[in-house]
Coordinates of C-alpha atoms and ligand atoms in Angstrom, one line a residue:
M1 CA -20.7 -14.0 -17.8
T2 CA -20.0 -16.7 -15.3
V3 CA -20.7 -14.9 -12.0
L4 CA -19.9 -16.9 -8.9
P5 CA -22.9 -17.5 -6.7
S6 CA -22.4 -17.1 -2.9
A7 CA -23.7 -19.4 -0.2
L8 CA -22.3 -17.2 2.6
D9 CA -24.9 -16.7 5.2
T10 CA -23.9 -13.2 6.3
R11 CA -26.6 -13.0 8.9
G12 CA -25.9 -16.3 10.5
P13 CA -24.0 -17.0 13.8
D14 CA -21.0 -18.6 12.1
H15 CA -20.4 -15.5 10.0
A16 CA -20.7 -13.2 13.1
A17 CA -18.3 -15.4 15.0
H18 CA -15.7 -15.6 12.2
R19 CA -16.0 -11.8 11.7
A20 CA -15.5 -11.1 15.4
A21 CA -12.4 -13.3 15.6
M22 CA -11.0 -11.7 12.5
L23 CA -11.7 -8.2 13.9
A24 CA -9.9 -9.1 17.1
K25 CA -6.8 -10.3 15.1
L26 CA -6.9 -7.0 13.1
A27 CA -7.0 -5.0 16.3
D28 CA -3.8 -6.8 17.4
L29 CA -2.3 -6.2 14.0
D30 CA -3.1 -2.5 14.3
A31 CA -1.3 -2.3 17.6
E32 CA 1.8 -3.8 16.0
H33 CA 1.7 -1.6 13.0
A34 CA 1.5 1.4 15.4
K35 CA 4.8 0.3 16.8
A36 CA 6.4 0.6 13.3
L37 CA 4.8 4.0 12.9
A38 CA 6.2 5.2 16.3
G39 CA 9.7 4.5 15.1
G40 CA 12.3 5.1 17.8
G41 CA 9.6 6.5 20.2
E42 CA 8.5 9.9 21.4
K43 CA 11.9 11.2 22.6
Y44 CA 13.7 10.5 19.4
V45 CA 10.8 11.7 17.2
Q46 CA 10.7 15.0 19.2
R47 CA 14.5 15.4 18.8
H48 CA 14.3 14.7 15.1
R49 CA 11.5 17.3 14.6
A50 CA 13.3 19.8 16.8
R51 CA 16.2 19.6 14.3
G52 CA 13.7 20.7 11.7
K53 CA 13.6 17.3 10.0
L54 CA 10.8 15.3 8.4
L55 CA 10.0 11.8 9.6
A56 CA 10.7 8.9 7.1
R57 CA 7.0 8.4 6.2
E58 CA 6.5 12.2 5.8
R59 CA 9.4 12.2 3.3
V60 CA 7.8 9.4 1.4
E61 CA 4.4 11.2 1.4
L62 CA 6.0 14.4 0.0
L63 CA 7.7 12.4 -2.7
L64 CA 4.6 10.6 -3.9
D65 CA 2.0 12.0 -6.2
P66 CA -0.8 13.6 -4.1
D67 CA -3.6 11.2 -3.1
T68 CA -1.9 8.1 -4.5
P69 CA -1.5 4.9 -2.5
F70 CA 1.7 3.7 -1.0
L71 CA 2.0 -0.1 -0.8
E72 CA 4.2 -0.5 2.2
L73 CA 6.2 -3.8 2.3
S74 CA 6.9 -5.7 5.5
P75 CA 6.1 -3.0 8.0
L76 CA 6.4 -5.6 10.8
A77 CA 10.0 -6.6 9.9
A78 CA 12.0 -7.4 13.1
W79 CA 8.8 -8.2 15.0
G80 CA 9.6 -10.7 17.8
S81 CA 13.3 -9.8 17.6
D82 CA 15.4 -7.5 19.9
Y83 CA 15.1 -4.7 17.3
T84 CA 12.4 -2.1 16.8
V85 CA 9.3 -3.3 14.8
G86 CA 9.8 -2.0 11.2
A87 CA 13.6 -2.5 11.3
S88 CA 14.5 1.2 11.0
L89 CA 13.6 1.2 7.3
V90 CA 10.4 2.0 5.4
T91 CA 10.0 0.3 2.0
G92 CA 7.2 0.2 -0.5
I93 CA 5.8 1.0 -3.9
G94 CA 4.4 4.4 -4.8
V95 CA 3.8 6.6 -7.8
V96 CA 6.1 9.5 -8.5
E97 CA 5.3 11.8 -11.4
G98 CA 3.1 8.9 -12.7
V99 CA 5.9 6.4 -12.5
E100 CA 5.6 3.4 -10.1
C101 CA 8.8 3.4 -8.0
L102 CA 10.3 1.3 -5.3
I103 CA 11.0 3.6 -2.4
T104 CA 13.2 3.0 0.7
A105 CA 13.6 5.4 3.5
N106 CA 15.8 5.1 6.6
D107 CA 14.1 5.9 9.9
P108 CA 16.7 8.0 11.7
T109 CA 14.6 8.0 14.9
V110 CA 15.6 4.3 15.4
R111 CA 19.2 4.1 16.5
G112 CA 20.3 6.8 14.2
G113 CA 18.7 4.9 11.2
A114 CA 21.4 2.2 11.6
S115 CA 20.9 -1.0 9.7
N116 CA 20.4 -4.2 11.7
P117 CA 20.1 -7.7 10.3
W118 CA 16.4 -7.2 9.6
S119 CA 16.9 -3.8 8.0
L120 CA 19.4 -5.5 5.7
K121 CA 16.9 -8.3 4.8
K122 CA 14.2 -5.7 4.2
A123 CA 16.5 -3.6 2.0
L124 CA 17.6 -6.6 -0.1
R125 CA 14.0 -7.7 -0.5
A126 CA 13.1 -4.2 -1.8
H127 CA 15.9 -4.3 -4.4
E128 CA 14.6 -7.8 -5.4
V129 CA 11.2 -6.3 -6.0
A130 CA 12.6 -3.4 -8.0
L131 CA 14.7 -5.7 -10.2
A132 CA 11.9 -8.3 -10.9
N133 CA 9.4 -5.6 -11.8
R134 CA 11.7 -3.0 -13.3
L135 CA 10.8 -0.3 -10.8
P136 CA 13.1 2.7 -10.4
V137 CA 14.6 2.8 -6.9
I138 CA 14.5 6.0 -4.8
S139 CA 16.6 5.8 -1.6
L140 CA 15.8 8.4 1.0
V141 CA 19.0 8.2 3.0
E142 CA 19.8 9.2 6.6
S143 CA 21.5 6.3 8.4
G144 CA 24.2 5.6 11.0
G145 CA 25.3 2.8 8.7
A146 CA 25.8 -0.6 10.1
D147 CA 24.3 -1.3 13.6
L148 CA 27.7 -1.7 15.2
P149 CA 26.8 -4.3 17.8
S150 CA 25.4 -6.6 15.2
Q151 CA 28.0 -5.9 12.5
K152 CA 29.0 -9.5 12.2
E153 CA 25.5 -10.3 10.9
I154 CA 25.5 -7.5 8.3
F155 CA 29.0 -6.4 7.3
I156 CA 29.7 -9.2 4.8
P157 CA 26.2 -9.9 3.4
G158 CA 25.5 -6.1 3.5
G159 CA 27.8 -5.5 0.5
A160 CA 24.9 -6.8 -1.7
I161 CA 23.1 -3.5 -1.2
F162 CA 25.7 -1.6 -3.2
R163 CA 26.1 -4.5 -5.7
D164 CA 22.3 -4.4 -6.3
L165 CA 22.2 -0.7 -6.9
T166 CA 24.7 -0.9 -9.7
R167 CA 23.1 -4.1 -11.1
L168 CA 19.8 -2.3 -11.3
S169 CA 21.5 0.5 -13.1
A170 CA 23.1 -2.0 -15.5
A171 CA 19.7 -3.5 -16.2
G172 CA 18.5 0.0 -17.2
I173 CA 16.5 0.5 -14.0
P174 CA 17.1 4.0 -12.7
T175 CA 18.3 4.6 -9.2
V176 CA 18.0 7.9 -7.3
A177 CA 19.5 8.7 -3.9
V178 CA 18.3 11.7 -1.8
V179 CA 20.6 12.3 1.1
F180 CA 19.0 14.0 4.2
G181 CA 21.7 13.4 6.7
N182 CA 24.3 10.9 7.7
S183 CA 25.5 8.6 4.9
T184 CA 29.0 7.7 5.9
A185 CA 31.4 4.8 5.5
G186 CA 29.7 2.0 3.6
G187 CA 26.6 4.1 3.5
A188 CA 28.4 6.6 1.2
Y189 CA 28.1 4.0 -1.5
V190 CA 24.3 4.4 -1.6
P191 CA 24.7 7.8 -3.3
G192 CA 28.0 6.5 -4.8
M193 CA 26.3 3.7 -6.7
S194 CA 23.1 5.6 -7.6
D195 CA 22.5 7.1 -11.0
H196 CA 21.2 10.4 -9.6
V197 CA 22.1 12.1 -6.4
I198 CA 20.4 14.9 -4.5
M199 CA 21.9 16.3 -1.3
V200 CA 20.4 18.6 1.3
K201 CA 22.3 21.8 2.3
E202 CA 24.1 21.7 5.6
R203 CA 22.5 18.3 6.4
A204 CA 24.0 15.7 4.1
K205 CA 27.1 14.1 5.4
V206 CA 28.6 11.8 2.8
F207 CA 32.2 10.7 3.6
L208 CA 34.1 7.5 3.9
G209 CA 35.5 8.6 7.3
G210 CA 34.4 11.4 9.6
P211 CA 36.7 14.0 11.2
P212 CA 37.8 11.7 14.1
L213 CA 38.6 8.8 11.8
V214 CA 40.6 11.1 9.4
K215 CA 42.5 12.5 12.4
M216 CA 43.4 9.0 13.5
A217 CA 44.3 7.8 10.0
T218 CA 46.3 10.7 8.7
G219 CA 46.4 13.3 11.4
E220 CA 44.6 15.8 9.2
E221 CA 42.2 18.3 10.9
S222 CA 38.9 18.5 9.1
D223 CA 35.2 19.2 9.5
D224 CA 31.9 17.5 8.4
E225 CA 31.2 20.1 5.7
S226 CA 34.5 20.0 4.0
L227 CA 34.6 16.2 4.1
G228 CA 31.1 15.5 2.9
G229 CA 28.7 18.4 2.9
A230 CA 26.1 18.9 0.1
E231 CA 27.7 22.1 -1.1
M232 CA 31.2 20.5 -1.3
H233 CA 29.8 17.5 -3.2
A234 CA 27.8 19.7 -5.6
R235 CA 30.6 22.2 -6.3
V236 CA 33.8 20.3 -5.7
S237 CA 33.7 16.4 -5.8
G238 CA 30.7 16.2 -8.2
L239 CA 29.1 13.4 -6.3
A240 CA 25.9 15.4 -5.8
D241 CA 24.1 16.2 -9.1
H242 CA 21.6 18.4 -7.4
F243 CA 21.9 20.7 -4.4
A244 CA 18.7 21.2 -2.4
V245 CA 18.2 24.0 0.0
D246 CA 16.0 22.0 2.4
E247 CA 14.1 18.7 2.6
P248 CA 11.0 19.7 0.7
D249 CA 13.3 21.1 -2.1
A250 CA 15.2 17.8 -2.2
L251 CA 11.9 15.8 -2.6
R252 CA 10.7 18.2 -5.3
Q253 CA 13.9 17.8 -7.2
A254 CA 13.7 14.0 -6.8
R255 CA 10.2 14.2 -8.5
R256 CA 11.7 16.3 -11.3
V257 CA 14.4 13.6 -11.8
V258 CA 11.8 10.9 -12.1
A259 CA 9.7 13.1 -14.4
R260 CA 12.6 13.1 -16.9
L261 CA 13.5 9.4 -16.7
N262 CA 11.3 8.4 -19.6
H263 CA 10.6 5.2 -17.8
R264 CA 7.9 3.3 -19.6
K265 CA 5.8 0.4 -18.5
A266 CA 5.8 -2.8 -20.6
Y267 CA 2.0 -3.0 -20.7
P268 CA -0.6 -0.3 -20.9
D269 CA -2.9 0.3 -17.9
P270 CA -6.0 -1.9 -18.6
G271 CA -8.3 1.0 -17.5
P272 CA -11.3 0.9 -15.1
A273 CA -12.6 -2.6 -14.1
E274 CA -15.9 -3.7 -12.7
P275 CA -15.9 -4.3 -9.0
P276 CA -16.9 -7.6 -7.5
K277 CA -20.7 -8.2 -7.1
Y278 CA -20.3 -8.9 -3.4
D279 CA -19.2 -6.6 -0.6
P280 CA -15.5 -7.1 0.4
E281 CA -16.6 -6.4 4.0
E282 CA -18.0 -9.9 4.0
L283 CA -14.4 -11.3 3.6
L284 CA -14.1 -10.8 7.4
G285 CA -16.5 -13.6 8.0
V286 CA -15.3 -16.2 5.5
V287 CA -12.3 -17.9 7.4
P288 CA -13.3 -19.7 10.6
D289 CA -11.1 -19.0 13.6
D290 CA -10.6 -22.8 13.8
L291 CA -8.7 -23.6 10.7
K292 CA -9.8 -27.3 10.9
V293 CA -13.2 -26.1 9.7
P294 CA -13.1 -25.9 5.9
F295 CA -14.3 -22.9 3.9
D296 CA -15.1 -22.4 0.3
P297 CA -12.4 -20.3 -1.3
R298 CA -14.8 -19.3 -4.1
E299 CA -16.4 -17.0 -1.5
V300 CA -13.0 -15.2 -1.4
I301 CA -12.5 -15.3 -5.2
A302 CA -16.1 -13.9 -5.6
R303 CA -15.1 -10.9 -3.5
I304 CA -11.7 -10.0 -5.1
V305 CA -12.0 -10.6 -8.9
D306 CA -13.6 -8.2 -11.4
A307 CA -17.4 -8.6 -11.5
S308 CA -17.0 -11.8 -9.4
D309 CA -16.6 -13.4 -12.8
F310 CA -14.8 -16.8 -12.7
D311 CA -14.4 -19.5 -15.3
E312 CA -13.6 -22.6 -13.3
F313 CA -11.3 -25.2 -14.8
K314 CA -11.9 -28.9 -14.1
P315 CA -14.5 -28.2 -11.4
L316 CA -15.5 -31.8 -11.1
Y317 CA -11.9 -33.2 -10.8
G318 CA -9.6 -32.9 -7.9
T319 CA -12.2 -30.8 -6.1
S320 CA -10.1 -29.9 -3.1
L321 CA -8.2 -27.5 -5.3
V322 CA -10.2 -24.8 -7.2
T323 CA -8.6 -23.5 -10.4
G324 CA -9.9 -21.0 -12.9
W325 CA -9.6 -17.8 -14.9
A326 CA -10.6 -14.3 -13.9
R327 CA -9.5 -10.7 -14.1
L328 CA -8.4 -8.5 -11.2
H329 CA -8.4 -4.8 -11.8
G330 CA -8.4 -5.6 -15.5
Y331 CA -5.4 -7.9 -15.4
P332 CA -6.0 -11.5 -16.4
V333 CA -5.1 -14.0 -13.7
G334 CA -5.2 -17.8 -13.2
V335 CA -6.3 -18.7 -9.7
L336 CA -5.4 -21.8 -7.6
A337 CA -7.2 -22.0 -4.3
N338 CA -7.3 -24.8 -1.8
A339 CA -10.8 -25.9 -0.9
Q340 CA -10.7 -28.9 1.6
G341 CA -7.2 -28.4 2.9
V342 CA -5.5 -31.5 1.7
L343 CA -3.8 -31.9 -1.7
F344 CA -4.3 -35.4 -3.2
S345 CA -2.8 -36.8 -6.4
A346 CA -5.7 -35.5 -8.6
E347 CA -5.3 -31.9 -7.2
S348 CA -1.6 -32.0 -7.8
Q349 CA -1.9 -33.1 -11.4
K350 CA -4.7 -30.6 -12.0
A351 CA -2.4 -27.8 -10.6
A352 CA 0.5 -28.9 -12.8
Q353 CA -1.8 -28.8 -15.9
F354 CA -3.3 -25.5 -15.0
I355 CA 0.1 -23.9 -14.4
Q356 CA 1.2 -25.0 -17.8
L357 CA -1.9 -23.6 -19.4
A358 CA -1.3 -20.2 -17.7
N359 CA 2.3 -20.3 -19.1
Q360 CA 1.1 -21.0 -22.6
R361 CA -1.2 -17.9 -22.5
D362 CA 1.1 -15.6 -20.5
V363 CA -1.3 -15.2 -17.6
P364 CA -0.1 -14.4 -14.1
L365 CA -1.1 -16.9 -11.3
L366 CA -2.7 -16.1 -8.0
F367 CA -2.3 -18.8 -5.2
L368 CA -4.8 -18.6 -2.3
H369 CA -3.5 -20.8 0.4
N370 CA -5.4 -22.9 2.9
T371 CA -3.7 -26.3 2.8
T372 CA -2.5 -28.8 5.4
G373 CA -0.2 -30.3 2.8
Y374 CA -0.1 -33.4 0.6
M375 CA -2.1 -36.5 1.7
V376 CA -0.3 -39.1 3.7
G377 CA -1.1 -42.8 4.3
R378 CA -0.6 -46.1 2.6
E379 CA -3.2 -45.7 -0.1
Y380 CA -1.9 -42.4 -1.1
E381 CA 1.8 -43.3 -1.0
Q382 CA 1.0 -46.3 -3.1
G383 CA -1.0 -44.1 -5.4
G384 CA 2.1 -42.0 -6.1
I385 CA 1.4 -38.9 -4.0
I386 CA 5.1 -38.0 -4.0
K387 CA 5.4 -38.1 -7.8
H388 CA 2.2 -36.1 -8.2
G389 CA 3.2 -33.5 -5.5
A390 CA 6.5 -33.3 -7.3
M391 CA 4.8 -32.6 -10.6
M392 CA 3.0 -29.6 -9.0
I393 CA 6.2 -28.3 -7.4
N394 CA 8.1 -28.8 -10.7
A395 CA 5.4 -26.7 -12.5
V396 CA 5.4 -24.0 -9.9
S397 CA 9.2 -23.8 -9.8
N398 CA 9.7 -23.6 -13.6
S399 CA 6.7 -21.5 -14.4
R400 CA 7.8 -18.1 -15.8
V401 CA 4.6 -16.1 -15.4
P402 CA 4.5 -13.8 -12.4
H403 CA 3.1 -15.4 -9.3
L404 CA 1.2 -13.8 -6.4
S405 CA 0.5 -15.7 -3.1
V406 CA -1.9 -14.9 -0.3
L407 CA -2.0 -17.0 2.8
L408 CA -5.7 -17.1 3.9
G409 CA -5.6 -19.9 6.4
A410 CA -3.3 -22.9 6.8
S411 CA -0.1 -23.2 4.7
Y412 CA 1.6 -26.3 6.0
G413 CA 4.2 -28.7 4.9
A414 CA 5.1 -29.2 1.2
G415 CA 1.6 -27.7 0.5
H416 CA 3.2 -24.3 1.2
Y417 CA 5.8 -25.1 -1.5
G418 CA 3.4 -26.4 -4.1
M419 CA 1.2 -23.3 -3.6
C420 CA 4.2 -21.1 -4.3
G421 CA 5.5 -20.3 -0.8
R422 CA 8.2 -17.7 -0.2
A423 CA 11.0 -19.9 -1.4
Y424 CA 9.3 -20.2 -4.8
D425 CA 9.8 -16.6 -5.5
P426 CA 6.3 -15.3 -5.9
R427 CA 6.6 -11.6 -7.0
F428 CA 4.6 -10.8 -3.9
L429 CA 3.3 -12.8 -0.9
F430 CA 0.9 -11.5 1.7
A431 CA -0.9 -13.1 4.6
W432 CA -4.2 -12.6 6.2
P433 CA -4.3 -12.3 10.0
S434 CA -6.0 -15.7 10.0
A435 CA -3.0 -17.4 8.3
K436 CA -0.7 -20.0 9.9
S437 CA 2.4 -21.5 8.3
A438 CA 4.7 -24.2 9.5
V439 CA 6.1 -27.6 8.7
M440 CA 2.8 -29.0 10.1
G441 CA 0.1 -28.1 12.5
P442 CA 1.2 -27.6 16.2
Q443 CA -0.8 -30.5 17.6
Q444 CA 0.5 -32.9 14.9
L445 CA 4.0 -31.8 15.4
A446 CA 3.9 -32.2 19.2
G447 CA 2.2 -35.6 18.7
V448 CA 4.9 -36.7 16.2
L449 CA 7.6 -35.7 18.7
S450 CA 5.9 -37.6 21.5
I451 CA 5.6 -40.8 19.4
V452 CA 9.3 -40.6 18.4
A453 CA 10.3 -40.1 22.1
R454 CA 8.1 -43.0 23.2
Q455 CA 9.6 -45.3 20.6
S456 CA 13.1 -44.2 21.5
A457 CA 12.5 -45.0 25.2
A458 CA 11.0 -48.4 24.3
A459 CA 14.0 -49.2 22.1
K460 CA 16.3 -48.5 25.1
G461 CA 14.0 -50.5 27.4
A462 CA 13.5 -47.3 29.5
P463 CA 10.2 -46.4 31.2
Y464 CA 8.3 -43.5 29.6
D465 CA 7.4 -40.6 31.8
E466 CA 3.8 -39.8 30.7
E467 CA 3.5 -36.7 32.9
A468 CA 6.6 -35.2 31.4
D469 CA 5.3 -36.1 27.9
A470 CA 2.1 -34.3 28.5
G471 CA 4.0 -31.2 29.7
L472 CA 6.4 -31.3 26.8
R473 CA 3.6 -31.7 24.3
A474 CA 1.8 -28.7 25.6
L475 CA 5.0 -26.6 25.5
V476 CA 5.9 -27.7 22.0
E477 CA 2.4 -27.0 20.8
Q478 CA 2.5 -23.5 22.2
Q479 CA 5.9 -22.8 20.7
I480 CA 4.9 -24.0 17.2
E481 CA 1.6 -22.2 17.4
S482 CA 3.4 -18.9 18.2
E483 CA 6.0 -19.5 15.4
S484 CA 3.2 -20.2 12.9
L485 CA 1.5 -16.9 13.3
P486 CA 1.6 -14.2 10.6
M487 CA 3.2 -11.5 12.8
F488 CA 6.0 -13.8 13.7
L489 CA 6.5 -14.9 10.1
S490 CA 6.2 -11.3 8.8
G491 CA 8.8 -10.2 11.4
R492 CA 11.2 -12.7 9.7
L493 CA 10.4 -11.3 6.3
Y494 CA 8.7 -14.5 5.2
D495 CA 6.0 -12.4 3.6
D496 CA 5.6 -8.8 2.2
G497 CA 3.1 -7.9 4.9
V498 CA 0.0 -9.0 6.8
I499 CA -3.1 -7.4 5.2
D500 CA -6.7 -6.7 6.1
P501 CA -8.8 -9.2 4.1
R502 CA -10.9 -6.3 2.9
D503 CA -7.8 -4.7 1.2
T504 CA -6.9 -7.9 -0.7
R505 CA -8.3 -6.7 -4.1
T506 CA -6.6 -3.3 -3.8
V507 CA -3.2 -4.8 -2.7
L508 CA -3.3 -7.4 -5.5
G509 CA -4.3 -4.7 -8.0
L510 CA -1.3 -2.6 -6.9
C511 CA 1.0 -5.6 -7.2
L512 CA -0.4 -6.5 -10.7
S513 CA 0.1 -3.0 -11.9
A514 CA 3.7 -3.0 -10.6
I515 CA 4.3 -6.4 -12.2
H516 CA 3.2 -5.1 -15.6
T517 CA 6.0 -2.6 -15.6
A518 CA 8.3 -5.4 -16.7
P519 CA 7.7 -7.7 -19.7
Y520 CA 7.2 -11.4 -19.0
E521 CA 6.6 -14.5 -21.0
G522 CA 5.4 -17.8 -19.8
A523 CA 7.5 -21.0 -20.1
R524 CA 6.7 -22.8 -23.4
G525 CA 8.6 -25.8 -22.2
G526 CA 11.6 -25.8 -20.0
F527 CA 9.9 -27.7 -17.1
G528 CA 11.9 -30.4 -15.4
V529 CA 11.1 -34.0 -16.0
F530 CA 7.5 -34.6 -14.9
R531 CA 7.5 -38.0 -13.2
M532 CA 4.5 -39.9 -14.6
Ligands
COA1 N1 25.0 1.3 15.5 C1 24.3 1.1 16.6 N2 23.7 2.1 17.3 C2 23.8 3.3 16.7 C3 24.5 3.6 15.5 C4 25.1 2.5 14.9 N3 25.8 2.6 13.8 N4 24.4 4.9 15.3 C5 23.7 5.5 16.2 N5 23.3 4.5 17.1 C6 22.6 4.7 18.4 C7 23.2 5.6 19.3 O1 24.1 4.9 20.2 C8 22.1 6.3 20.1 O2 21.7 5.3 21.1 P1 21.1 5.9 22.5 O3 20.1 6.9 22.2 O4 20.6 4.6 23.2 O5 22.3 6.5 23.2 C9 21.0 6.3 19.1 O6 21.4 5.4 18.0 C10 20.9 7.7 18.5 O7 22.2 8.1 18.1 P2 22.6 9.7 18.3 O8 24.1 9.7 18.0 O9 22.1 10.2 19.6 O10 21.8 10.3 17.1 P3 22.2 11.5 16.2 O11 21.0 11.7 15.3 O12 22.6 12.7 16.9 O13 23.4 11.0 15.3 C11 24.6 9.5 13.8 C12 23.2 10.0 14.4 C13 24.2 8.3 12.9 C14 25.1 10.6 13.0 C15 25.6 9.1 14.9 O14 24.9 8.3 15.9 C16 26.8 8.4 14.4 O15 27.7 9.0 14.0 N6 26.7 7.0 14.5 C17 27.9 6.2 14.1 C18 28.0 6.2 12.6 C19 29.0 5.2 12.2 O16 30.2 5.4 12.3 N7 28.6 4.1 11.6 C20 29.4 3.0 11.1 C21 29.2 3.0 9.6 S1 29.6 1.5 8.9

């Protein structure tokens, strides 16, 4: 075995300082997660309960197999926006009757569960996860439909929700809708487009237009129940396949539907795996609060892979990128991890070669980000850094094995792209609270702006206001810093969540298990032209 050694001084002052900084960030993160859990707040939660209804996460809990985990995705969606943290929708992966499923649940305590632009982004991302990994979709529905004041942002793109449901079905991926309440107008197409529909007695309201709208349109007098009640749909229209007497009954019936799907994973479960040799608790002290200070990503790899066993590839070449083979919860993975921050030509070529090797042997790739980007400067430009970075980006873009990305520290510039950033479609992307991502570091960006402004003033022969420049620099630096932080980026759905470093192995294990529901094959060719 090739067990990674550790040079981490867990009793030293650096470790203690890093750990304290990480714990402070985790406490901030907890406070933001609590906002998502609080939904629409005390008043609306009380009212919902007084109506004898379960909360969104309680519904999810009753749906899942007892004592199994739920990998919630993007709980901080809408953070930093005008909308409630969580975006009035819960999404994630959980196990129902032994089958990994993608679950979405409207949160009716937040503006009647209406969908705002962030809820839409979150729902579309959930469907993308289901399609890529062949996970059955279970929609727990109770929503006021489109958030009306923001309808211009969602009405037209929102049609993709219903398109996705039928495309999932066409791809042989089962879809189940459980309707607990309002599901009207466009929302009626969630049950309308799902393979299996369960409705709750006297609660489900599934109609294209409610009584007032019908009265306006045709003059007909009607009521909720005759237009869209569960009993009507189960006995008369046939839209409901199953009639549930109450919410727990509906969730029980959803479990029975999944039990009969005969949905099979493409790969068998690899069985129990040996844990890492080092305590994952120590991951709290690996990343320095100041990201300019480098850290050895092998200390992270040693605490997330099976038995801390890692076969490094090209360890003496392009040393600012660590590449190598390991297993994670029994699944083989190829790891690419930044060591010294900067990517040079050698690192880029090493990455391109390694990605091709992983494709040849059908091994998923794990990218651990801590990069300030590709090296700049005359020597490096003349040495072909653009060509070499392009080789890496070509390899990442055309690779066909599943990719996982975790932002540990910096993820700046094109380095974010080469390391399989969000736009490169990793199956899953998570960030540690220590991560920062932007076009470049805040200081560098503010400095560049200042140089450009100074040159522009000189070209016009105008005097340069140094005092205003200093003020502007500070302001820009602050703005870019706040826009680089993981909560901000998670709010915009640029990741699938911000995770506690100690949970990394578990989160990646759950992702790898979900990934292995769908068959995959590496690219045996089919890369673009590698510029040499
Ligand atoms: N857009 C924006 N806000 C909405 C909304 C929507 N579609 N639906 C509800 N809300 C808001 C309400 O204005 C209310 O805000 P307030 O508490 O600040 O007054 C809050 O969400 C809760 O709504 P309320 O009606 O008190 O909740 P309820 O649980 O009794 O009823 C609905 C929920 C969804 C049945 C009801 O609000 C409704 O019919 N909404 C409109 C549905 C609709 O026609 N949508 C268009 C479909 S495309």
